[in-house]
PDB file of C-alpha atoms in Angstrom:
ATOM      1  CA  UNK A1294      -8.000  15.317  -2.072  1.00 93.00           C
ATOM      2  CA  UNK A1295      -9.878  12.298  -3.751  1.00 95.00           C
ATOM      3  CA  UNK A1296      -9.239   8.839  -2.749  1.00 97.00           C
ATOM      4  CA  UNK A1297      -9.963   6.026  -5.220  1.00 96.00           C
ATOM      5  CA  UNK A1298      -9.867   2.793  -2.662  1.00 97.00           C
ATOM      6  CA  UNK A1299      -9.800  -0.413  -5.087  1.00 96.00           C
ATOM      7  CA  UNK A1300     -11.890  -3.126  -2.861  1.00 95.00           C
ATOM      8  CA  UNK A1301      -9.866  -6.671  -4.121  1.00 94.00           C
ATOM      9  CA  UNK A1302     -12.987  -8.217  -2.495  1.00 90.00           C
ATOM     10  CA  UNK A1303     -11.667  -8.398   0.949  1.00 90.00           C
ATOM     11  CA  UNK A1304     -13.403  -7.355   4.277  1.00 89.00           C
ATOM     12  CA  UNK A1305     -10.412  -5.252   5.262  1.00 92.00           C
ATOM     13  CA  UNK A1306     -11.461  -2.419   2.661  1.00 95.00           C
ATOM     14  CA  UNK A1307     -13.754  -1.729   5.569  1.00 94.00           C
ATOM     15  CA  UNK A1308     -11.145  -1.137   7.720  1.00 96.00           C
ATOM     16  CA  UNK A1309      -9.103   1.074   5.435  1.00 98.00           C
ATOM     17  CA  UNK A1310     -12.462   3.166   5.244  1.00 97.00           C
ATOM     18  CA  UNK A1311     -12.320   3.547   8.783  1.00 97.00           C
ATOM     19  CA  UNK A1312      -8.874   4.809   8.796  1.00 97.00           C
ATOM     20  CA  UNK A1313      -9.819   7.432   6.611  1.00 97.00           C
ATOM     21  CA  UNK A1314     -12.570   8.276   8.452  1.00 97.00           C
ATOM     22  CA  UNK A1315     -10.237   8.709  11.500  1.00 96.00           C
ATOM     23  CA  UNK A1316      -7.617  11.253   9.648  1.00 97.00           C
ATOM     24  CA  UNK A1317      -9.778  13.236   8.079  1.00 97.00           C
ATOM     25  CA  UNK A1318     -10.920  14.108  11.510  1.00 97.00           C
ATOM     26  CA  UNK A1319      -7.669  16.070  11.648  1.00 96.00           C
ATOM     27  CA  UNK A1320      -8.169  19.076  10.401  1.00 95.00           C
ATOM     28  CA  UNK A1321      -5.231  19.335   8.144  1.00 93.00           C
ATOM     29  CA  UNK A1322      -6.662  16.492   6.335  1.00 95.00           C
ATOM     30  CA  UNK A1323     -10.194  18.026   6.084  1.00 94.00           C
ATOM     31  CA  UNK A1324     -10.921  18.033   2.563  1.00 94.00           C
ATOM     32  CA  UNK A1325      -9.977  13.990   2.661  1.00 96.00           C
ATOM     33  CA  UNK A1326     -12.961  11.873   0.129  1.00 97.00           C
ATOM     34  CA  UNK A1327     -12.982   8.916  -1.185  1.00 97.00           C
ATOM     35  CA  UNK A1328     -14.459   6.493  -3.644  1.00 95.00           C
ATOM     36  CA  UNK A1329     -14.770   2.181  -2.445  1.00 95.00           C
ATOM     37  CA  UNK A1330     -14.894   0.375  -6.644  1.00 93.00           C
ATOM     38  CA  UNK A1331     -14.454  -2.742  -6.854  1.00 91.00           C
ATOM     39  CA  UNK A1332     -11.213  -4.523  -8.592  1.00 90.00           C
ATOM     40  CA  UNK A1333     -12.929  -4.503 -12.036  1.00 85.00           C
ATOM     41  CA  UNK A1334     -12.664  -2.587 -15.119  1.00 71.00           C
ATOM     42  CA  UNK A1335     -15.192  -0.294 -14.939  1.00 65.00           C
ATOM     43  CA  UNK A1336     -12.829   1.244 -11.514  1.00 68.00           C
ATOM     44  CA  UNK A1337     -11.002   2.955 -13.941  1.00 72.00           C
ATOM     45  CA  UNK A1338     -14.256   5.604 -14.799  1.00 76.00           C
ATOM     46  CA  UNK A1339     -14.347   7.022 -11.354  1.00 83.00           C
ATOM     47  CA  UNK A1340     -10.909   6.160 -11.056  1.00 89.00           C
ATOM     48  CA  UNK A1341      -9.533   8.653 -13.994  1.00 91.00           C
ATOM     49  CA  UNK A1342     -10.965  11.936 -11.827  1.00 91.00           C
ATOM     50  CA  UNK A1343      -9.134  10.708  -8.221  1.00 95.00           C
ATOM     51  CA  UNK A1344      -6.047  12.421  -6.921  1.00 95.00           C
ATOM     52  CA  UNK A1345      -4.407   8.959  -5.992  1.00 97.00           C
ATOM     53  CA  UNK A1346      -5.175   5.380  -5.628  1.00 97.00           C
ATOM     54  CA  UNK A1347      -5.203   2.604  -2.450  1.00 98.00           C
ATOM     55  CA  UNK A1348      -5.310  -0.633  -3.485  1.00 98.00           C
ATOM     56  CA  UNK A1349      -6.493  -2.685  -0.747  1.00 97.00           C
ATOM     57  CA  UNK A1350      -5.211  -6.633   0.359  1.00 97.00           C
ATOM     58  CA  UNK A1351      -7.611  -9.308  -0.944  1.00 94.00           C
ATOM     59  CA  UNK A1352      -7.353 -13.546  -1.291  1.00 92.00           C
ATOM     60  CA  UNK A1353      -5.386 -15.123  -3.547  1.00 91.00           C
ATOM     61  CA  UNK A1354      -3.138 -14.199  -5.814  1.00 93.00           C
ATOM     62  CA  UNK A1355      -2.760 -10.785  -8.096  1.00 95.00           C
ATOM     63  CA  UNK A1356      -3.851 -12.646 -10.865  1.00 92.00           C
ATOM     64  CA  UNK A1357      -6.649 -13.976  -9.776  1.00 92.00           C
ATOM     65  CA  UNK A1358      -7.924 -10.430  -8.562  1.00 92.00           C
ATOM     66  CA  UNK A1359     -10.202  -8.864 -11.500  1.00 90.00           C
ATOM     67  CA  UNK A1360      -8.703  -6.402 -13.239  1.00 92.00           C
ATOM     68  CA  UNK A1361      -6.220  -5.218 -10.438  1.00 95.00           C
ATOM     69  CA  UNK A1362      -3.490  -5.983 -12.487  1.00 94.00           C
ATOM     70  CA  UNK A1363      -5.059  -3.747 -15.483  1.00 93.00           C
ATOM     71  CA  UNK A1364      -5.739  -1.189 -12.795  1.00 94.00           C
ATOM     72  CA  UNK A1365      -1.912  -1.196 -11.711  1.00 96.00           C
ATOM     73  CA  UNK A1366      -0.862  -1.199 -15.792  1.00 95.00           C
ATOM     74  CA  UNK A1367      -3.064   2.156 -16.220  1.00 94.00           C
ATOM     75  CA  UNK A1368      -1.976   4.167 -13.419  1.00 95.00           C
ATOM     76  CA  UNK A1369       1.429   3.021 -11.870  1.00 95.00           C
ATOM     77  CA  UNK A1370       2.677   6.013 -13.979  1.00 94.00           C
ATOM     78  CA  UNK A1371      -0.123   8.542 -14.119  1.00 93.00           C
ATOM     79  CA  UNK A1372      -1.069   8.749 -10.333  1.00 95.00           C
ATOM     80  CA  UNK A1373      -0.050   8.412  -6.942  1.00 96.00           C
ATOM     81  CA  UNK A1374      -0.503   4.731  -5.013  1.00 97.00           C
ATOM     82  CA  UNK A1375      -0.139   3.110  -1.971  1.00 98.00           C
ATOM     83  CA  UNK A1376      -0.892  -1.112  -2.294  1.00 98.00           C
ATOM     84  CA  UNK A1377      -1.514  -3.058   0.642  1.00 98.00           C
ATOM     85  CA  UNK A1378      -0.684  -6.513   0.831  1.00 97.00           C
ATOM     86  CA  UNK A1379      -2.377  -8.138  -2.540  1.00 97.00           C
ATOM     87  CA  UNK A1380      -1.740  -4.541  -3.509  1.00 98.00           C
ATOM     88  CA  UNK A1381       1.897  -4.753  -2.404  1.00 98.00           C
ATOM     89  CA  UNK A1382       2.236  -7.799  -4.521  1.00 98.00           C
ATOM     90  CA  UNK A1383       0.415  -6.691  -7.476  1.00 98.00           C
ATOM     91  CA  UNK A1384       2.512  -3.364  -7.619  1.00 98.00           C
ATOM     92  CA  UNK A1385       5.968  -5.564  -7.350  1.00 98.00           C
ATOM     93  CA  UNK A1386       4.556  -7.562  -9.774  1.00 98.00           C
ATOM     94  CA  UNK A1387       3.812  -5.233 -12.402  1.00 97.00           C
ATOM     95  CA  UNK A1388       7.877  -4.014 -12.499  1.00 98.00           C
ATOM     96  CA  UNK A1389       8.621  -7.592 -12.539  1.00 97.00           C
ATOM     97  CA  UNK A1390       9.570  -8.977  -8.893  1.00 98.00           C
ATOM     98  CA  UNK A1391       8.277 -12.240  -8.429  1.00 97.00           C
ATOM     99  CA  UNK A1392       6.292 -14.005  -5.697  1.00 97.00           C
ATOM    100  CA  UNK A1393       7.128 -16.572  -3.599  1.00 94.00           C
ATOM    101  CA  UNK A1394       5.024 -18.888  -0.891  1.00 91.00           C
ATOM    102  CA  UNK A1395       5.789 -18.739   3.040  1.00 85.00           C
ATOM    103  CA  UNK A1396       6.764 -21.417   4.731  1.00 81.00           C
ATOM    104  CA  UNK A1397       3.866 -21.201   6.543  1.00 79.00           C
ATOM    105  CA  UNK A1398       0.566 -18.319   6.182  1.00 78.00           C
ATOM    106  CA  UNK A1399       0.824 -15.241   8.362  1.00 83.00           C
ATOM    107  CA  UNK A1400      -2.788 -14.876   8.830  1.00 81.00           C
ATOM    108  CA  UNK A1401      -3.404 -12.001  12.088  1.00 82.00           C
ATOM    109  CA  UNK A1402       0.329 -12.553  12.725  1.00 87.00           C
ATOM    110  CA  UNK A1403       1.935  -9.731  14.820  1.00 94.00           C
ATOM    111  CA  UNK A1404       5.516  -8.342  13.412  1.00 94.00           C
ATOM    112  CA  UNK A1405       7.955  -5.608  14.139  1.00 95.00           C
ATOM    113  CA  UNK A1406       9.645  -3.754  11.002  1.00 96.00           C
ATOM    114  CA  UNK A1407      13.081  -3.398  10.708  1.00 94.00           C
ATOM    115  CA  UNK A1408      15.907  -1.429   8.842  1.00 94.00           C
ATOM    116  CA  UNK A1409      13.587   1.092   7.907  1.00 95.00           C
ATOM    117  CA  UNK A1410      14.752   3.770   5.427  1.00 96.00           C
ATOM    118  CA  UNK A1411      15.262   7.018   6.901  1.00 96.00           C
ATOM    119  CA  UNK A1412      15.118   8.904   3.304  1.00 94.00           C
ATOM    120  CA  UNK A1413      11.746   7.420   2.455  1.00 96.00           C
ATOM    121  CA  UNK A1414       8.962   9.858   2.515  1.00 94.00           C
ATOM    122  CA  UNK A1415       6.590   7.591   3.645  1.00 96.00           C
ATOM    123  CA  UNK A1416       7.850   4.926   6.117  1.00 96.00           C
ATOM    124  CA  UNK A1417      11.204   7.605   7.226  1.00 95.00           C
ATOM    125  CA  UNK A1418       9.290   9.105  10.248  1.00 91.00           C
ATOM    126  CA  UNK A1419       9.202   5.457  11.527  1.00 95.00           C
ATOM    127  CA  UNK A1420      12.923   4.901  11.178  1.00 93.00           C
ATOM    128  CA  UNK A1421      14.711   4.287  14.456  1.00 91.00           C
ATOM    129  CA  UNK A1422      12.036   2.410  15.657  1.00 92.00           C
ATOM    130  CA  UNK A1423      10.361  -1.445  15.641  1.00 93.00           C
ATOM    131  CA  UNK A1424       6.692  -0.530  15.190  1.00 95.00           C
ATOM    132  CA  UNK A1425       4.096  -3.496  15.457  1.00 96.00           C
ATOM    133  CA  UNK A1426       2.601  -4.224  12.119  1.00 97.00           C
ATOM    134  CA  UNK A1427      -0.452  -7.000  11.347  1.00 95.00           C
ATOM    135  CA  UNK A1428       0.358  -9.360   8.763  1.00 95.00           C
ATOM    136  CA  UNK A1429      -2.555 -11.381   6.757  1.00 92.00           C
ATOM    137  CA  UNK A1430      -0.650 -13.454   3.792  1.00 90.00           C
ATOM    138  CA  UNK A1431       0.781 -16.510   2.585  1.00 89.00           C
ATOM    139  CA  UNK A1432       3.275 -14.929  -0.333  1.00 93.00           C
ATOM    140  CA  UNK A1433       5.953 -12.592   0.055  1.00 95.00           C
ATOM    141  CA  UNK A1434       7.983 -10.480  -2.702  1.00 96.00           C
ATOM    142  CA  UNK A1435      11.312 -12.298  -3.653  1.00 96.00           C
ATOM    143  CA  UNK A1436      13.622  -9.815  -2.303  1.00 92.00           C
ATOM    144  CA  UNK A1437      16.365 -11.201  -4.843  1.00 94.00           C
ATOM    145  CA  UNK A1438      13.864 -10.347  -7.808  1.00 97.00           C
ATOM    146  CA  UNK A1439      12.936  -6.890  -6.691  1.00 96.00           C
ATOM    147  CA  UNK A1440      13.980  -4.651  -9.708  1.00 97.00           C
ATOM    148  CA  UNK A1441      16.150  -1.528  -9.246  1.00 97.00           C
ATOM    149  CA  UNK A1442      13.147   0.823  -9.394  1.00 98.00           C
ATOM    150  CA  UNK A1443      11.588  -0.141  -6.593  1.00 98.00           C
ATOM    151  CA  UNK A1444      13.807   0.118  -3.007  1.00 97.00           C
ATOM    152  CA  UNK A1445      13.062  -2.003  -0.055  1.00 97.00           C
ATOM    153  CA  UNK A1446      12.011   0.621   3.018  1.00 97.00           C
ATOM    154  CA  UNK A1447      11.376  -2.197   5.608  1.00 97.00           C
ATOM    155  CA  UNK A1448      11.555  -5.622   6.975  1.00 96.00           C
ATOM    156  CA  UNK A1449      10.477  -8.037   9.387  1.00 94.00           C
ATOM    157  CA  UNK A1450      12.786 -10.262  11.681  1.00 90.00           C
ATOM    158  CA  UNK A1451      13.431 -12.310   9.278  1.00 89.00           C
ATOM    159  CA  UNK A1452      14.501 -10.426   6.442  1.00 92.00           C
ATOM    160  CA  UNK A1453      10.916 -10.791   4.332  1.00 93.00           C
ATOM    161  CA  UNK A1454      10.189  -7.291   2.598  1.00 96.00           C
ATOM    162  CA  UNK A1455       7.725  -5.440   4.330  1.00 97.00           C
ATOM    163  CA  UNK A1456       7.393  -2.008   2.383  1.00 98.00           C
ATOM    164  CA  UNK A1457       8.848  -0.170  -0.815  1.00 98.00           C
ATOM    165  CA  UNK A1458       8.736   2.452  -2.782  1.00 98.00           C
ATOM    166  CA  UNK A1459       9.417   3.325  -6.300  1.00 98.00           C
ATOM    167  CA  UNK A1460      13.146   5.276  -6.894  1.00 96.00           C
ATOM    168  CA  UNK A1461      11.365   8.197  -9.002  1.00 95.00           C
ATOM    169  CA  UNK A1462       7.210   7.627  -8.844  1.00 96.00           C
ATOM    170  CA  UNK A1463       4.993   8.086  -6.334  1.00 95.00           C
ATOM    171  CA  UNK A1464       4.377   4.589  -5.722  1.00 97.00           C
ATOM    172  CA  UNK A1465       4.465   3.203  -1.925  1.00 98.00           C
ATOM    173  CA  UNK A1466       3.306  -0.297  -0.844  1.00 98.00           C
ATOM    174  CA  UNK A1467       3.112  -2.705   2.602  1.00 98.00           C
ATOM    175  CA  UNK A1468       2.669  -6.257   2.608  1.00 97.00           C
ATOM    176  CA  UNK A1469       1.528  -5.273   6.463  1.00 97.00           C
ATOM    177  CA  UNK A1470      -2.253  -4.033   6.728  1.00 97.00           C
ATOM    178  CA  UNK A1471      -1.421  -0.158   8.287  1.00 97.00           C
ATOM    179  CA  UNK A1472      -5.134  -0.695   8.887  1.00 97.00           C
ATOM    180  CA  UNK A1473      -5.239  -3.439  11.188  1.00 96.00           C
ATOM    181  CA  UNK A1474      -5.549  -3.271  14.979  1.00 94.00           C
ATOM    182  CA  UNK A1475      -2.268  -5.061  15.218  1.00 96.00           C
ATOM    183  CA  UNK A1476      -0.619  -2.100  13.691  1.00 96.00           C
ATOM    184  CA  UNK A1477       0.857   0.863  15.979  1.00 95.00           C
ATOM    185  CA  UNK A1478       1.874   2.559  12.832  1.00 96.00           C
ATOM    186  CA  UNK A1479      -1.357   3.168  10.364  1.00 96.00           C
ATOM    187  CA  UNK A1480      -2.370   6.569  10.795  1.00 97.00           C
ATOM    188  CA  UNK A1481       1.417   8.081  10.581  1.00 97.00           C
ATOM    189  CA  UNK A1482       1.706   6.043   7.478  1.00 97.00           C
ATOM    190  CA  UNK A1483      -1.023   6.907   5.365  1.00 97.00           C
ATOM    191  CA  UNK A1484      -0.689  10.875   6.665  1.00 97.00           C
ATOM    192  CA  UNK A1485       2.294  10.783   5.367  1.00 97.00           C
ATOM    193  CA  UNK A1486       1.498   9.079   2.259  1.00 97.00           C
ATOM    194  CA  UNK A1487      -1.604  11.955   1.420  1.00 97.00           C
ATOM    195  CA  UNK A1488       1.227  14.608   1.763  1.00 95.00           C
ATOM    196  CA  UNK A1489       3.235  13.035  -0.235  1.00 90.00           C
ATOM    197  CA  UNK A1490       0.146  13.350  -2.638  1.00 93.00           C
ATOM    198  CA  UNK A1491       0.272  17.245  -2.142  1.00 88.00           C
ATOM    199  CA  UNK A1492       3.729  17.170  -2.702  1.00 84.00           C
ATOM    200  CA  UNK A1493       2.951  15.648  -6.365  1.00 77.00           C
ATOM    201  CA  UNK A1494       0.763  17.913  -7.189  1.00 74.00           C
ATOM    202  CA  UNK A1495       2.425  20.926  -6.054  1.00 69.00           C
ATOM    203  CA  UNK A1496       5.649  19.370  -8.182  1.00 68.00           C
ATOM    204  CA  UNK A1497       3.084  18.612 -11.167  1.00 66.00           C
ATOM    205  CA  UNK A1498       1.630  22.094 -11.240  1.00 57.00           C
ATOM    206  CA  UNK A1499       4.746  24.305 -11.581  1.00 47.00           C
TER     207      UNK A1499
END
């Protein structure tokens, strides 16, 4: 399985590295490779051959990331991705949720998920539980504008979306960082989010 890791410019791509470089020490995830481009246009050449995309957090706001947005536009329906924080936002964005500024930035700010979805292939194996997630971000998803493809699979304490995924597409995001030290939760969510990969292509092959 190829990995196509979109670096939004941010220093946590680094991290995200690293927690590949921790599962594909299990052998069941063996074959694991990936790719670090950064959030411009020419991503999309080594982008077209990956099996799915990560697109990692970064400052600002989607807009103001490259062509992340483009990125998003050429492959929310073609391949499998997982966004993390700006890559949350950017995904939300592109089926037409809007942003919306915290009251005050969550930068290295320690949260526990809530009312996670059981049924979600992805964030399901946490439900039942209040795993510790690390937050970096001043904007959060308008839960009100979030459109009827996309379903809410967490949130924090107080009611901010945490995670989604798309109703019929492969799509999974976090506003969290699943790669930050804060978070008890990482490698159990991107494991399951690489079978969920195999799962796509298995479905795509028959």
């Amino acid at each position: 399985m190829r990995i196509e890791l979109i670096d939004n410019r941010d220093s946590f791509v680094y991290n995200i590295v690293g927690l590949l470089e921790q599962i594909k020490r299990d052998p069941a995830f063996g074959s694991l490779t990936w790719n670090v481009s950064r959030n411009d246009l020419a991503a999309t050449d080594s982008a077209d051959s990956a099996d799915a995309l990560i697109l990692s957090p970064g400052p600002g706001l989607p807009s103001e990331a490259g062509a992340l947005a483009g990125i998003v536009d050429r492959y929310a329906e073609r391949k499998p991705m997982f966004g993390i924080c700006l890559g949350f936002q950017a995904i939300a964005e592109h089926f037409g949720a809007a942003l919306i500024q915290t009251d005050c930035p969550r930068h290295g700010h320690r949260t526990h998920l809530s009312r996670i979805d059981p049924s979600d292939l992805v964030m399901g194996s946490l439900s039942g539980t209040f795993p510790a997630v690390g937050r970096y971000h001043s904007w959060v998803v308008e839960k009100e504008s979030l459109p009827e493809c996309l379903i809410a699979t967490s949130v924090d304490e107080d009611g901010n979306l945490m995670s989604f995924r798309h109703h019929s597409l492969p799509l999974y995001a976090t506003q969290f960082h699943p790669e930050s030290y804060i978070s008890d939760c990482g490698i159990v969510i991107m494991k399951s989010f690489f079978e969920n990969v195999v799962m796509a292509q298995s479905r795509n092959a028959l």
